[in-house]
Amino acid sequence: MKRISEMDRKTNETDISLKLNIDGIGDYDIDTGVGFFDHMMTHISKHGLFDLDIKCSGDLEVDCHHTIEDIGIVFGKCIKEAIGDKKGIKRYGSAVIPMDETLVLCALDLSGRPYLNYDVELTTDRIGTMDTEMVEEFFRAVSMNAEMNLHIKLLDGKNNHHIVEGIFKAFGNALDQATIVDSRIKGALTTKGVL
């Protein structure tokens, strides 16, 4: 069974088309209008080995908020749809990723219970044309719509670009681990019977 999800979402603020292949090879085609955010999404694709196509036209004349948050909503929904009933998946994933002087931890559980614990302090307002406060907003939207428990913690680091890049790489790596199908797992990995 192919674990692929495609979704279009159009509002007065954004027009998004997103395609996700969980069992990909890290191919991507991403154009959101926010260059640094495009760069970050390529890291999720490449380090998670997901094929990811994103096209977004948003109200960037206002700011980048709607574009990034709405992509988080659609991406989260596509993750949820692509993994389906979660039978056979490992469910949990974690990564501690170094990026030069930076060290970032990301741990997640595809539990069906959304929660974000984001413990990162950034010292600049913007990287490129992306507001740094949107990193937390993006991952909140992803966790709520994918129904995942997500913890992101900065362990060490100073350079904001390195910190954010480490976060996106760690998330891609952790999500890849959590979505791996293990033949030893019968049904969903829970004592409840369903996730």
Short mmCIF file of N, CA and C in Angstrom, two decimals, residues 8 25 30 37 45 71-72 89 93 97-98 106 114 117 128 144 146-148 162-163 172 178:
data_model
loop_
_atom_site.label_atom_id
_atom_site.label_comp_id
_atom_site.label_asym_id
_atom_site.label_seq_id
_atom_site.Cartn_x
_atom_site.Cartn_y
_atom_site.Cartn_z
N ASP A 8 -5.22 19.97 -1.40
CA ASP A 8 -5.30 21.38 -1.80
C ASP A 8 -6.12 22.11 -0.75
N ILE A 25 12.23 9.06 -1.44
CA ILE A 25 13.69 9.01 -1.42
C ILE A 25 14.30 10.38 -1.12
N ILE A 30 9.65 22.59 -3.94
CA ILE A 30 9.01 23.44 -2.94
C ILE A 30 9.11 24.90 -3.35
N PHE A 37 12.12 29.50 4.39
CA PHE A 37 11.19 28.42 4.73
C PHE A 37 11.26 27.31 3.68
N SER A 45 12.29 16.99 3.92
CA SER A 45 12.21 16.00 2.84
C SER A 45 13.48 15.15 2.75
N ILE A 71 0.62 26.16 5.68
CA ILE A 71 1.37 25.01 5.17
C ILE A 71 1.53 23.98 6.29
N GLY A 72 1.75 24.43 7.51
CA GLY A 72 1.82 23.52 8.65
C GLY A 72 0.54 22.74 8.84
N ILE A 89 3.53 0.64 12.17
CA ILE A 89 4.57 1.67 12.25
C ILE A 89 5.19 1.70 13.64
N GLY A 93 9.73 8.44 17.30
CA GLY A 93 10.98 8.79 16.65
C GLY A 93 11.67 9.89 17.43
N ILE A 97 20.45 16.23 16.76
CA ILE A 97 21.16 16.61 15.54
C ILE A 97 22.14 17.75 15.82
N PRO A 98 23.42 17.56 15.49
CA PRO A 98 24.37 18.67 15.56
C PRO A 98 24.36 19.47 14.26
N CYS A 106 14.78 16.51 18.93
CA CYS A 106 13.39 16.41 18.51
C CYS A 106 12.92 15.00 18.82
N PRO A 114 -2.48 15.33 20.11
CA PRO A 114 -1.59 16.44 19.74
C PRO A 114 -1.09 17.22 20.94
N ASN A 117 5.67 20.76 22.75
CA ASN A 117 6.56 21.31 23.76
C ASN A 117 7.75 21.88 23.00
N GLY A 128 16.27 35.78 6.72
CA GLY A 128 15.76 36.06 5.39
C GLY A 128 14.45 36.82 5.51
N MET A 144 -0.72 19.64 15.76
CA MET A 144 -2.17 19.60 15.98
C MET A 144 -2.88 18.85 14.87
N ALA A 146 -1.49 16.71 12.53
CA ALA A 146 -1.04 15.31 12.38
C ALA A 146 -1.44 14.50 13.60
N GLU A 147 -1.89 15.18 14.65
CA GLU A 147 -2.22 14.56 15.94
C GLU A 147 -1.01 13.83 16.50
N MET A 148 0.09 14.58 16.60
CA MET A 148 1.34 14.03 17.12
C MET A 148 1.76 14.78 18.37
N HIS A 162 21.60 28.18 12.12
CA HIS A 162 21.98 26.81 12.47
C HIS A 162 20.94 26.16 13.37
N ILE A 163 20.43 26.92 14.32
CA ILE A 163 19.43 26.37 15.25
C ILE A 163 18.18 25.92 14.49
N GLY A 172 12.64 15.95 10.52
CA GLY A 172 12.58 15.02 9.40
C GLY A 172 13.10 13.65 9.78
N ALA A 178 9.63 7.29 13.09
CA ALA A 178 8.30 6.98 13.61
C ALA A 178 7.40 6.32 12.56
#
